[in-house]
Tab-separated table of C-alpha atoms in Angstrom:
chain	number	residue	atom	x	y	z
R	1	MET	CA	75.279	92.170	93.217
R	2	ALA	CA	75.301	93.421	96.803
R	3	GLU	CA	78.929	92.319	97.199
R	4	LYS	CA	79.894	94.228	94.041
R	5	LYS	CA	78.162	97.396	95.254
R	6	ALA	CA	79.983	97.146	98.583
R	7	ALA	CA	83.298	96.678	96.783
R	8	ASP	CA	82.622	99.687	94.536
R	9	LYS	CA	81.776	101.772	97.605
R	10	ASN	CA	85.059	100.817	99.259
R	11	LEU	CA	86.964	101.684	96.091
R	12	ASP	CA	85.264	105.092	95.899
R	13	ARG	CA	86.551	105.784	99.400
R	14	LEU	CA	90.138	105.438	98.162
R	15	THR	CA	90.764	108.965	96.930
R	16	PRO	CA	94.433	109.806	96.184
R	17	ARG	CA	94.640	111.783	99.424
R	18	GLU	CA	93.182	108.900	101.455
R	19	ILE	CA	95.574	106.446	99.808
R	20	VAL	CA	98.564	108.587	100.810
R	21	VAL	CA	97.219	108.873	104.372
R	22	GLU	CA	96.933	105.082	104.627
R	23	LEU	CA	100.432	104.564	103.224
R	24	ASP	CA	101.813	107.100	105.734
R	25	LYS	CA	100.791	104.729	108.542
R	26	TYR	CA	103.430	102.228	107.431
R	27	ILE	CA	105.987	104.062	105.276
R	28	VAL	CA	107.962	107.143	106.274
R	29	GLY	CA	108.649	109.863	103.693
R	30	GLN	CA	108.703	109.230	99.906
R	31	LYS	CA	105.846	111.628	99.160
R	32	LYS	CA	106.491	111.586	95.405
R	33	ALA	CA	106.311	107.811	95.165
R	34	LYS	CA	103.160	107.674	97.300
R	35	ARG	CA	101.440	110.311	95.162
R	36	ALA	CA	102.399	108.479	91.959
R	37	VAL	CA	101.017	105.116	93.078
R	38	ALA	CA	97.907	106.815	94.544
R	39	VAL	CA	97.127	108.440	91.194
R	40	ALA	CA	97.806	105.171	89.339
R	41	LEU	CA	95.408	103.292	91.617
R	42	ARG	CA	92.737	105.988	91.365
R	43	ASN	CA	92.973	105.918	87.566
R	44	ARG	CA	92.240	102.201	87.664
R	45	ILE	CA	89.148	102.884	89.770
R	46	ARG	CA	88.056	105.584	87.309
R	47	ARG	CA	88.614	103.263	84.353
R	48	LEU	CA	86.269	100.619	85.778
R	49	LYS	CA	83.420	103.166	85.736
R	50	LEU	CA	83.719	103.866	82.005
R	51	ASP	CA	81.813	102.264	79.166
R	52	PRO	CA	83.288	98.901	78.116
R	53	GLU	CA	84.283	100.258	74.702
R	54	MET	CA	86.257	103.161	76.165
R	55	ARG	CA	87.581	101.031	79.025
R	56	GLU	CA	89.443	98.672	76.686
R	57	ASP	CA	91.477	101.515	75.168
R	58	ILE	CA	92.808	102.872	78.472
R	59	ALA	CA	96.091	101.208	79.394
R	60	PRO	CA	97.496	101.296	82.941
R	61	LYS	CA	100.300	103.776	83.625
R	62	ASN	CA	103.085	101.477	84.765
R	63	ILE	CA	105.572	102.888	87.285
R	64	LEU	CA	109.368	102.690	87.482
R	65	MET	CA	110.728	103.356	90.987
R	66	ILE	CA	114.351	104.430	91.203
R	67	GLY	CA	116.132	104.482	94.536
R	68	PRO	CA	118.644	102.707	96.785
R	69	THR	CA	117.784	99.568	98.681
R	70	GLY	CA	115.852	99.837	101.918
R	71	VAL	CA	113.921	103.053	101.175
R	72	GLY	CA	110.457	101.481	100.856
R	73	LYS	CA	109.936	100.576	97.177
R	74	THR	CA	108.597	97.079	97.839
R	75	GLU	CA	106.619	98.127	100.900
R	76	ILE	CA	104.810	100.879	98.972
R	77	ALA	CA	103.669	98.437	96.281
R	78	ARG	CA	102.683	95.730	98.780
R	79	ARG	CA	100.696	98.096	101.005
R	80	LEU	CA	99.003	99.606	97.960
R	81	ALA	CA	97.809	96.191	96.772
R	82	ARG	CA	96.581	95.268	100.255
R	83	LEU	CA	94.758	98.590	100.534
R	84	ALA	CA	92.938	98.064	97.234
R	85	GLY	CA	92.310	94.339	97.773
R	86	SER	CA	94.197	93.574	94.561
R	87	PRO	CA	96.024	90.329	93.713
R	88	PHE	CA	99.736	91.059	94.187
R	89	ILE	CA	102.959	89.252	93.398
R	90	LYS	CA	106.583	90.322	93.881
R	91	VAL	CA	109.191	88.865	91.553
R	92	GLU	CA	112.889	89.443	90.940
R	93	ALA	CA	113.884	90.122	87.366
R	94	THR	CA	117.178	88.302	87.912
R	95	LYS	CA	115.530	84.892	88.309
R	96	TYR	CA	114.109	84.995	84.787
R	97	THR	CA	116.168	84.085	81.753
R	98	GLU	CA	115.399	83.966	78.093
R	99	VAL	CA	114.645	80.632	76.461
R	100	GLY	CA	117.810	78.564	76.130
R	101	TYR	CA	119.251	79.512	79.507
R	102	VAL	CA	118.598	77.875	82.851
R	103	GLY	CA	115.851	79.711	84.717
R	104	ARG	CA	112.128	80.369	84.920
R	105	ASP	CA	109.896	81.397	82.074
R	106	VAL	CA	108.817	85.054	82.349
R	107	GLU	CA	105.179	83.985	81.925
R	108	SER	CA	105.394	82.292	85.323
R	109	MET	CA	104.936	85.693	86.993
R	110	ILE	CA	101.380	85.839	85.607
R	111	ARG	CA	100.733	82.256	86.691
R	112	ASP	CA	101.928	83.172	90.185
R	113	LEU	CA	99.692	86.252	90.152
R	114	MET	CA	96.710	84.139	89.098
R	115	ALA	CA	97.465	81.649	91.877
R	116	ALA	CA	97.513	84.526	94.389
R	117	GLY	CA	94.223	85.860	93.005
R	118	PHE	CA	92.591	82.430	93.137
R	119	GLN	CA	93.650	81.945	96.742
R	120	MET	CA	92.385	85.430	97.664
R	121	VAL	CA	88.933	84.915	96.127
R	122	LYS	CA	88.685	81.387	97.522
R	123	GLN	CA	89.401	82.632	101.040
R	124	GLU	CA	86.781	85.381	100.689
R	125	MET	CA	84.135	82.912	99.510
R	126	GLN	CA	85.005	80.462	102.274
R	127	GLU	CA	84.548	83.226	104.850
R	128	SER	CA	81.083	83.907	103.434
R	129	VAL	CA	80.031	80.284	104.079
R	130	THR	CA	81.727	79.932	107.464
R	131	ALA	CA	78.462	79.725	109.404
R	132	GLU	CA	77.085	76.901	107.249
R	133	ALA	CA	80.425	75.069	107.291
R	134	GLU	CA	80.547	75.264	111.096
R	135	ARG	CA	76.974	73.962	111.338
R	136	ARG	CA	77.777	70.995	109.110
R	137	THR	CA	81.003	70.368	111.000
R	138	GLU	CA	79.150	70.252	114.303
R	139	GLU	CA	76.738	67.649	112.931
R	140	ALA	CA	79.633	65.625	111.519
R	141	LEU	CA	81.451	65.688	114.875
R	142	LEU	CA	78.305	64.525	116.654
R	143	ASP	CA	77.986	61.687	114.136
R	144	LEU	CA	81.559	60.671	114.953
R	145	LEU	CA	80.984	60.840	118.704
R	146	LEU	CA	77.530	59.208	118.606
R	147	PRO	CA	77.253	57.062	115.475
R	148	GLY	CA	73.705	56.572	114.240
R	149	THR	CA	72.037	59.175	116.426
R	150	GLY	CA	71.592	61.644	113.608
R	151	LYS	CA	69.333	59.373	111.528
R	152	LYS	CA	65.583	59.473	111.872
R	153	PRO	CA	63.728	56.110	111.998
R	154	LYS	CA	62.572	54.844	108.662
R	155	GLU	CA	58.874	54.503	107.920
R	156	PRO	CA	57.888	50.814	108.150
R	157	PRO	CA	57.145	49.353	104.717
R	158	GLN	CA	53.469	48.926	103.887
R	159	SER	CA	52.431	45.293	103.528
R	160	GLY	CA	49.443	44.004	101.629
R	161	ALA	CA	48.297	43.338	98.100
R	162	VAL	CA	50.385	44.737	95.273
R	163	MET	CA	49.356	44.700	91.617
R	164	ARG	CA	52.138	43.144	89.543
R	165	PRO	CA	51.821	43.646	85.736
R	166	VAL	CA	52.068	40.527	83.594
R	167	GLY	CA	51.378	41.887	80.098
R	168	THR	CA	49.046	43.744	77.713
R	169	PHE	CA	46.440	42.785	75.130
R	170	ALA	CA	44.722	44.791	72.400
R	171	LEU	CA	40.992	45.492	72.461
R	172	ASN	CA	40.936	46.542	68.815
R	173	PRO	CA	44.212	46.046	66.966
R	174	ASP	CA	43.040	48.166	64.022
R	175	ALA	CA	42.290	51.111	66.312
R	176	ALA	CA	45.443	50.859	68.378
R	177	ASN	CA	47.159	53.689	66.550
R	178	VAL	CA	44.131	55.998	66.327
R	179	THR	CA	44.354	59.030	68.602
R	180	GLY	CA	41.836	59.063	71.414
R	181	ILE	CA	40.884	55.349	71.139
R	182	LEU	CA	41.993	52.899	73.794
R	183	GLY	CA	43.974	50.336	71.871
R	184	THR	CA	45.681	48.296	74.609
R	185	VAL	CA	45.059	47.423	78.226
R	186	GLN	CA	47.685	46.464	80.797
R	187	VAL	CA	46.654	43.591	83.062
R	188	GLY	CA	48.150	42.273	86.275
R	189	ILE	CA	47.520	39.927	89.153
R	190	PRO	CA	47.467	40.876	92.822
R	191	THR	CA	50.304	39.421	94.926
R	192	MET	CA	51.081	39.709	98.607
R	193	ARG	CA	54.186	41.842	99.227
R	194	SER	CA	56.952	39.964	101.096
R	195	HIS	CA	59.491	41.736	103.219
R	196	THR	CA	63.209	41.553	102.541
R	197	GLU	CA	65.585	40.031	105.069
R	198	GLU	CA	66.817	43.497	106.061
R	199	GLU	CA	63.255	44.703	106.680
R	200	GLU	CA	62.483	41.544	108.705
R	201	ARG	CA	65.543	42.198	110.910
R	202	GLU	CA	64.373	45.779	111.466
R	203	GLU	CA	60.901	44.513	112.417
R	204	GLU	CA	62.374	42.023	114.875
R	205	THR	CA	64.342	44.815	116.503
R	206	VAL	CA	61.233	46.943	116.772
R	207	SER	CA	59.151	44.039	118.120
R	208	GLU	CA	61.431	43.810	121.142
R	209	GLU	CA	60.044	47.141	122.343
R	210	PRO	CA	56.956	46.800	124.535
R	211	SER	CA	54.923	49.611	122.965
R	212	GLY	CA	54.004	50.547	119.425
R	213	GLY	CA	55.827	53.909	119.674
R	214	ALA	CA	59.155	52.337	120.583
R	215	GLU	CA	60.914	53.667	117.516
R	216	ASP	CA	59.922	57.207	118.325
R	217	ALA	CA	60.875	56.672	121.957
R	218	GLY	CA	64.299	55.278	120.982
R	219	TYR	CA	64.880	58.114	118.578
R	220	GLY	CA	63.834	60.572	121.251
R	221	ARG	CA	66.372	59.162	123.721
R	222	ALA	CA	69.106	59.266	121.074
R	223	SER	CA	68.130	62.799	120.170
R	224	HIS	CA	68.267	63.833	123.821
R	225	THR	CA	71.745	62.313	124.184
R	226	ARG	CA	72.845	64.024	120.973
R	227	GLU	CA	71.711	67.420	122.287
R	228	LYS	CA	73.600	66.860	125.540
R	229	PHE	CA	76.753	66.111	123.556
R	230	ARG	CA	76.086	69.161	121.399
R	231	ALA	CA	76.062	71.360	124.486
R	232	MET	CA	79.276	69.755	125.760
R	233	LEU	CA	80.870	70.225	122.355
R	234	ARG	CA	80.018	73.920	122.291
R	235	GLU	CA	81.347	74.350	125.824
R	236	GLY	CA	84.675	72.805	124.788
R	237	LYS	CA	84.441	69.795	127.108
R	238	LEU	CA	85.142	67.239	124.361
R	239	GLU	CA	88.142	68.880	122.681
R	240	ASP	CA	90.634	66.202	123.777
R	241	ARG	CA	88.458	63.202	122.919
R	242	THR	CA	89.794	61.085	120.052
R	243	VAL	CA	87.697	60.342	116.965
R	244	GLU	CA	88.391	58.575	113.698
R	245	ILE	CA	87.805	60.624	110.555
R	246	THR	CA	88.288	59.947	106.872
R	247	VAL	CA	90.270	62.574	104.969
R	248	ASN	CA	91.013	62.961	101.274
R	249	GLN	CA	94.592	62.500	100.159
R	250	ASN	CA	96.107	64.256	97.167
R	251	PRO	CA	98.895	62.394	95.408
R	252	GLN	CA	102.248	64.126	95.580
R	253	PHE	CA	104.736	64.089	92.744
R	254	PRO	CA	108.457	64.318	93.475
R	255	ASN	CA	110.102	67.708	93.011
R	256	PHE	CA	112.647	67.962	90.250
R	257	GLU	CA	114.401	70.660	88.259
R	258	MET	CA	114.211	71.068	84.533
R	259	MET	CA	116.022	73.306	82.053
R	260	GLY	CA	114.072	75.589	79.787
R	261	GLY	CA	110.809	77.457	80.073
R	262	GLY	CA	108.340	74.562	79.942
R	263	MET	CA	108.475	73.689	83.632
R	264	GLU	CA	105.288	75.562	84.502
R	265	GLU	CA	103.338	73.757	81.786
R	266	LEU	CA	104.651	70.432	83.073
R	267	GLU	CA	103.657	71.317	86.638
R	268	THR	CA	100.171	72.251	85.426
R	269	SER	CA	99.862	68.952	83.554
R	270	LEU	CA	101.011	66.943	86.563
R	271	SER	CA	98.505	68.724	88.814
R	272	GLY	CA	95.791	67.881	86.308
R	273	ILE	CA	96.826	64.218	86.326
R	274	ALA	CA	96.779	64.262	90.131
R	275	GLY	CA	93.246	65.617	90.127
R	276	PHE	CA	92.140	62.996	87.602
R	277	PHE	CA	93.401	60.007	89.567
R	278	GLY	CA	92.540	61.451	92.961
R	279	GLY	CA	94.361	60.632	96.131
R	280	GLY	CA	91.927	58.232	97.745
R	281	LYS	CA	90.858	58.426	101.360
R	282	LYS	CA	92.724	57.783	104.553
R	283	LYS	CA	91.469	57.212	108.092
R	284	LYS	CA	93.120	59.174	110.885
R	285	LEU	CA	92.771	59.196	114.653
R	286	VAL	CA	92.697	62.806	115.794
R	287	THR	CA	91.322	64.875	118.634
R	288	VAL	CA	87.988	66.629	118.295
R	289	ASN	CA	89.824	69.958	118.152
R	290	ARG	CA	91.912	68.845	115.169
R	291	ALA	CA	88.969	67.087	113.552
R	292	ARG	CA	87.014	70.337	113.653
R	293	GLU	CA	89.762	72.130	111.709
R	294	LEU	CA	89.904	69.404	109.057
R	295	LEU	CA	86.135	69.146	108.727
R	296	ILE	CA	85.610	72.916	108.473
R	297	ALA	CA	88.181	73.066	105.679
R	298	GLU	CA	86.516	70.152	103.904
R	299	GLU	CA	82.983	71.529	104.285
R	300	SER	CA	84.074	75.006	103.165
R	301	GLU	CA	85.601	73.439	100.081
R	302	LYS	CA	82.322	71.667	99.294
R	303	LEU	CA	80.227	74.797	99.727
R	304	ILE	CA	82.102	76.981	97.235
R	305	ASP	CA	81.940	76.729	93.464
R	306	ARG	CA	85.501	76.384	92.141
R	307	ASP	CA	84.456	77.463	88.649
R	308	ARG	CA	82.983	80.640	90.068
R	309	VAL	CA	86.157	81.202	92.098
R	310	SER	CA	88.280	80.801	88.953
R	311	ASP	CA	86.135	83.218	86.953
R	312	GLU	CA	86.100	85.839	89.692
R	313	ALA	CA	89.854	85.486	90.307
R	314	ARG	CA	90.664	85.769	86.614
R	315	GLN	CA	88.546	88.912	86.280
R	316	ARG	CA	90.118	90.463	89.370
R	317	VAL	CA	93.634	89.665	88.183
R	318	GLU	CA	93.009	91.132	84.739
R	319	GLU	CA	91.358	94.314	86.039
R	320	THR	CA	93.167	95.057	89.330
R	321	GLY	CA	96.234	92.778	89.514
R	322	ILE	CA	99.623	94.302	90.454
R	323	VAL	CA	103.005	92.784	89.552
R	324	PHE	CA	106.071	94.222	91.316
R	325	ILE	CA	109.254	93.512	89.338
R	326	ASP	CA	112.237	94.147	91.619
R	327	GLU	CA	115.908	94.414	90.667
R	328	ILE	CA	115.088	95.413	87.111
R	329	ASP	CA	118.340	97.379	87.020
R	330	LYS	CA	120.242	94.073	87.237
R	331	ILE	CA	119.069	93.103	83.739
R	332	ALA	CA	119.905	96.507	82.209
R	333	VAL	CA	122.760	96.394	79.672
R	334	LYS	CA	125.342	99.165	79.886
R	335	GLY	CA	126.256	100.763	76.598
R	336	ASP	CA	129.989	100.143	76.983
R	337	ARG	CA	129.579	96.420	77.633
R	338	GLY	CA	129.091	93.682	75.129
R	339	GLY	CA	128.908	89.908	75.043
R	340	GLY	CA	129.042	87.628	78.049
R	341	PRO	CA	126.103	87.508	80.435
R	342	ASP	CA	124.646	90.731	79.024
R	343	VAL	CA	123.250	88.731	76.114
R	344	SER	CA	121.014	86.920	78.564
R	345	ARG	CA	120.086	90.164	80.331
R	346	GLU	CA	118.835	91.789	77.165
R	347	GLY	CA	117.012	88.577	76.295
R	348	VAL	CA	115.141	88.754	79.598
R	349	GLN	CA	114.085	92.319	78.808
R	350	ARG	CA	112.755	91.254	75.417
R	351	ASP	CA	110.850	88.360	76.991
R	352	ILE	CA	109.343	90.611	79.687
R	353	LEU	CA	108.314	93.204	77.084
R	354	PRO	CA	105.284	91.344	75.597
R	355	ILE	CA	103.985	90.525	79.087
R	356	VAL	CA	104.066	94.207	80.041
R	357	GLU	CA	102.690	95.347	76.690
R	358	GLY	CA	99.782	92.938	76.831
R	359	ALA	CA	99.599	89.228	76.126
R	360	THR	CA	97.495	86.178	76.936
R	361	VAL	CA	99.108	83.681	79.287
R	362	ASN	CA	97.712	80.179	79.743
R	363	THR	CA	97.264	79.099	83.352
R	364	LYS	CA	95.576	76.094	84.904
R	365	TRP	CA	92.640	78.378	85.738
R	366	GLY	CA	92.248	79.543	82.159
R	367	PRO	CA	93.860	82.177	79.911
R	368	VAL	CA	94.766	85.487	81.557
R	369	ASN	CA	95.078	88.708	79.581
R	370	THR	CA	97.749	91.144	80.834
R	371	ASP	CA	96.552	94.273	78.996
R	372	HIS	CA	95.315	95.997	82.157
R	373	ILE	CA	97.569	94.526	84.855
R	374	LEU	CA	99.585	97.244	86.633
R	375	PHE	CA	103.348	96.632	86.538
R	376	VAL	CA	105.570	98.399	89.057
R	377	ALA	CA	109.297	97.989	88.380
R	378	ALA	CA	112.019	99.012	90.817
R	379	GLY	CA	115.775	99.139	90.975
R	380	ALA	CA	118.658	100.940	92.665
R	381	PHE	CA	120.299	101.847	89.327
R	382	ASN	CA	123.574	102.598	91.117
R	383	VAL	CA	125.613	100.883	88.385
R	384	SER	CA	123.326	101.143	85.359
R	385	LYS	CA	120.766	103.782	84.366
R	386	PRO	CA	117.103	103.520	83.317
R	387	SER	CA	118.231	104.531	79.825
R	388	ASP	CA	120.260	101.292	79.660
R	389	LEU	CA	117.003	99.351	79.383
R	390	ILE	CA	115.854	98.612	75.853
R	391	PRO	CA	113.771	101.525	74.467
R	392	GLU	CA	110.617	99.419	74.061
R	393	LEU	CA	110.666	98.469	77.740
R	394	GLN	CA	111.373	102.036	78.828
R	395	GLY	CA	108.285	103.169	76.941
R	396	ARG	CA	106.070	100.762	78.862
R	397	PHE	CA	106.933	102.504	82.182
R	398	PRO	CA	105.831	106.109	81.566
R	399	LEU	CA	105.756	107.106	85.250
R	400	ARG	CA	109.184	107.356	86.858
R	401	VAL	CA	109.668	108.198	90.501
R	402	GLU	CA	112.921	108.773	92.350
R	403	LEU	CA	112.885	107.722	95.990
R	404	GLU	CA	115.032	109.675	98.407
R	405	SER	CA	117.800	108.258	100.558
R	406	LEU	CA	116.982	108.046	104.252
R	407	GLY	CA	118.832	110.039	106.905
R	408	LYS	CA	118.764	110.495	110.655
R	409	GLU	CA	115.374	112.231	110.756
R	410	GLU	CA	113.711	109.509	108.676
R	411	PHE	CA	115.286	106.774	110.813
R	412	LEU	CA	113.993	108.486	113.947
R	413	ARG	CA	110.451	108.463	112.523
R	414	ILE	CA	110.760	104.854	111.316
R	415	LEU	CA	111.671	103.752	114.833
R	416	THR	CA	108.636	105.385	116.441
R	417	GLU	CA	105.883	106.548	114.057
R	418	PRO	CA	104.623	103.654	111.864
R	419	LYS	CA	101.767	101.480	113.063
R	420	ASN	CA	104.151	98.577	113.674
R	421	ALA	CA	107.318	100.553	114.362
R	422	LEU	CA	110.518	98.675	115.116
R	423	ILE	CA	110.640	99.717	118.771
R	424	LYS	CA	107.042	98.568	119.249
R	425	GLN	CA	107.890	95.220	117.650
R	426	TYR	CA	110.844	94.512	119.937
R	427	THR	CA	108.957	95.749	123.004
R	428	GLU	CA	106.092	93.327	122.319
R	429	LEU	CA	108.440	90.451	121.533
R	430	LEU	CA	110.267	90.721	124.855
R	431	ALA	CA	107.008	91.304	126.714
R	432	THR	CA	106.099	87.689	125.879
R	433	GLU	CA	109.059	86.693	128.105
R	434	ASN	CA	107.808	89.008	130.880
R	435	ILE	CA	110.602	91.485	130.156
R	436	GLU	CA	109.470	95.109	130.050
R	437	ILE	CA	111.804	97.370	128.071
R	438	ASP	CA	111.558	101.137	127.857
R	439	PHE	CA	113.437	103.263	125.295
R	440	THR	CA	114.294	106.801	126.347
R	441	PRO	CA	114.026	109.534	123.662
R	442	GLU	CA	117.789	110.065	123.843
R	443	ALA	CA	118.419	106.375	123.159
R	444	VAL	CA	116.126	106.399	120.145
R	445	GLU	CA	117.862	109.473	118.744
R	446	LYS	CA	121.238	107.832	119.303
R	447	LEU	CA	120.131	104.740	117.370
R	448	ALA	CA	118.903	106.849	114.443
R	449	ALA	CA	122.136	108.834	114.324
R	450	LEU	CA	124.202	105.661	114.510
R	451	ALA	CA	122.272	104.048	111.624
R	452	ALA	CA	122.760	107.131	109.429
R	453	ASP	CA	126.466	107.261	110.286
R	454	VAL	CA	127.097	103.579	109.479
R	455	ASN	CA	125.178	103.902	106.193
R	456	SER	CA	127.366	106.852	105.198
R	457	ARG	CA	130.622	105.011	105.934
R	458	LEU	CA	129.683	101.500	104.793
R	459	GLU	CA	127.231	100.322	102.150
R	460	ASN	CA	123.976	102.318	102.227
R	461	ILE	CA	121.257	99.732	102.834
R	462	GLY	CA	118.623	102.213	103.964
R	463	ALA	CA	116.180	101.325	106.730
R	464	ARG	CA	117.441	97.738	106.818
R	465	ARG	CA	120.399	99.082	108.799
R	466	LEU	CA	118.019	99.663	111.700
R	467	HIS	CA	117.254	95.939	111.853
R	468	THR	CA	120.927	95.024	112.176
R	469	ILE	CA	121.492	97.692	114.829
R	470	MET	CA	118.442	96.701	116.878
R	471	GLU	CA	119.422	93.021	116.764
R	472	THR	CA	122.960	93.809	117.895
R	473	LEU	CA	121.692	96.121	120.636
R	474	LEU	CA	119.259	93.589	122.133
R	475	GLU	CA	121.121	90.366	121.400
R	476	GLU	CA	122.317	89.792	124.965
R	477	LEU	CA	118.976	90.763	126.484
R	478	SER	CA	117.064	88.473	124.109
R	479	PHE	CA	119.360	85.575	124.972
R	480	GLU	CA	119.043	86.034	128.742
R	481	ALA	CA	115.357	87.047	128.800
R	482	PRO	CA	113.927	83.682	129.999
R	483	ASP	CA	116.420	83.620	132.886
R	484	ARG	CA	115.996	87.259	133.909
R	485	ALA	CA	112.180	87.400	133.816
R	486	PRO	CA	110.349	89.151	135.293
R	487	ALA	CA	112.389	92.301	134.866
R	488	LYS	CA	112.212	95.883	133.674
R	489	VAL	CA	115.033	97.214	131.535
R	490	SER	CA	115.522	100.820	130.535
R	491	ILE	CA	117.337	101.375	127.230
R	492	THR	CA	119.204	104.625	127.733
R	493	GLU	CA	121.741	106.523	125.668
R	494	GLU	CA	124.502	105.050	127.850
R	495	TYR	CA	123.161	101.521	127.239
R	496	VAL	CA	123.261	102.110	123.473
R	497	GLY	CA	126.780	103.518	123.716
R	498	GLU	CA	127.960	100.540	125.737
R	499	LYS	CA	126.568	97.980	123.281
R	500	LEU	CA	127.216	99.673	119.930
R	501	SER	CA	129.704	102.512	120.023
R	502	GLY	CA	132.781	100.283	119.993
R	503	ILE	CA	131.491	98.262	117.054
R	504	ALA	CA	130.478	101.360	115.102
R	505	ALA	CA	133.880	103.011	115.694
R	506	ASP	CA	135.811	99.960	114.481
R	507	GLN	CA	135.133	99.955	110.732
R	508	ASP	CA	136.646	96.514	110.183
R	509	LEU	CA	134.466	94.956	112.889
R	510	GLY	CA	131.414	97.001	111.906
R	511	ARG	CA	131.717	95.748	108.347
R	512	TYR	CA	130.930	92.235	109.562
R	513	ILE	CA	128.453	93.003	112.311
R	514	LEU	CA	126.580	96.111	111.153
């Protein structure tokens, strides 16, 4: 209950304005798209506060993003899901085909989403039991390093007379079945209890000690040694010592391809068979450091309830899951085309339609209802148009947002403003080789102008052009970095011109490199 209240409080913090502010930290521009997804997310938060009867009738407002490649469509959806803590999956519409063609079943996107949700909830629950898992792991490591020291001495068996029953006889057979009258009496004979061989061996071991408290003394010495090892273990002095542990093995089935849409069901069945037979156990010699990792994972797995994880994941997927369908324009059928591969494209649209409208998909974690999953579709639509999609599918994406092409000003901001801007990334990467690089403002502006110019003359690939330009600019320095370290390199406008201007001017060469 406390966890749910905390989650609700975090969701309340995500006002549309706050959502846009968070997205601005990673994505430059595209205000319309950010506002649209912020409102869609806030509406989902509002819906969860309604009465269950009203809540069921409110469908999510799915979004269709229209814009060229490299302008931030995928990044907006991914950051939005991470911000809301929602299960998220990105799929390409082109990898799905209708039944009868080679490809994946469209329902597999929901199975993938459920797998992502299960993993998310499982990780959260494992983090909540980390302290207990670490405590158990420490005890297990001490048992491996000092076998037998963790067991307390057993209480010695009590010897003496023991009553052993031999039978019963009736005092009054006629009154045996009358309530409240003693009808039968159990009788027995006293016998002297004899110790088993194992108990006799334990007594012989104890008798070797000179005093009656030898067991306690021995246990005390073992306990003292165990505590010394515990301190050494916590100080990291035993990390390289080798221990033998027993790990569980899961059977692996060979990978193979299969035509048709039943592959996911077959995979689910095979995983069920694997779980039924089990993989047995295997002994491994590993260091204490590696053993700790394996044992923590094993103990965390024991401490969580998989059924509870499945239930929580299924609920989270159904209420807050987000599916991003990219390249949806590639399955649109142009009005002046007919036959050929377009038959398959329209078939994919018709197969996706019931998933978006609302259906129940069977997964290995149980049935998942898609009525309230948010679908965000995206495409460049430079060849086809949104109106080329089948009308039923168009109607399931009521919110349509056009993303703007990026120019020099946007490239300049992308290079410097975001939390993990490109220049920061390359600076940190080369700093690991003890190479300090410094970009002058003029150099950064030159890079932005060059990216905009190449995009205008060649294929417009948006912000991805910056990656190709940065790699070409720093290729020589990255190659020679280990040999030149330590060094400080200033990236000036002249440096950029020397490395890139010739390539950018030669369109034939730039076509292959940039």
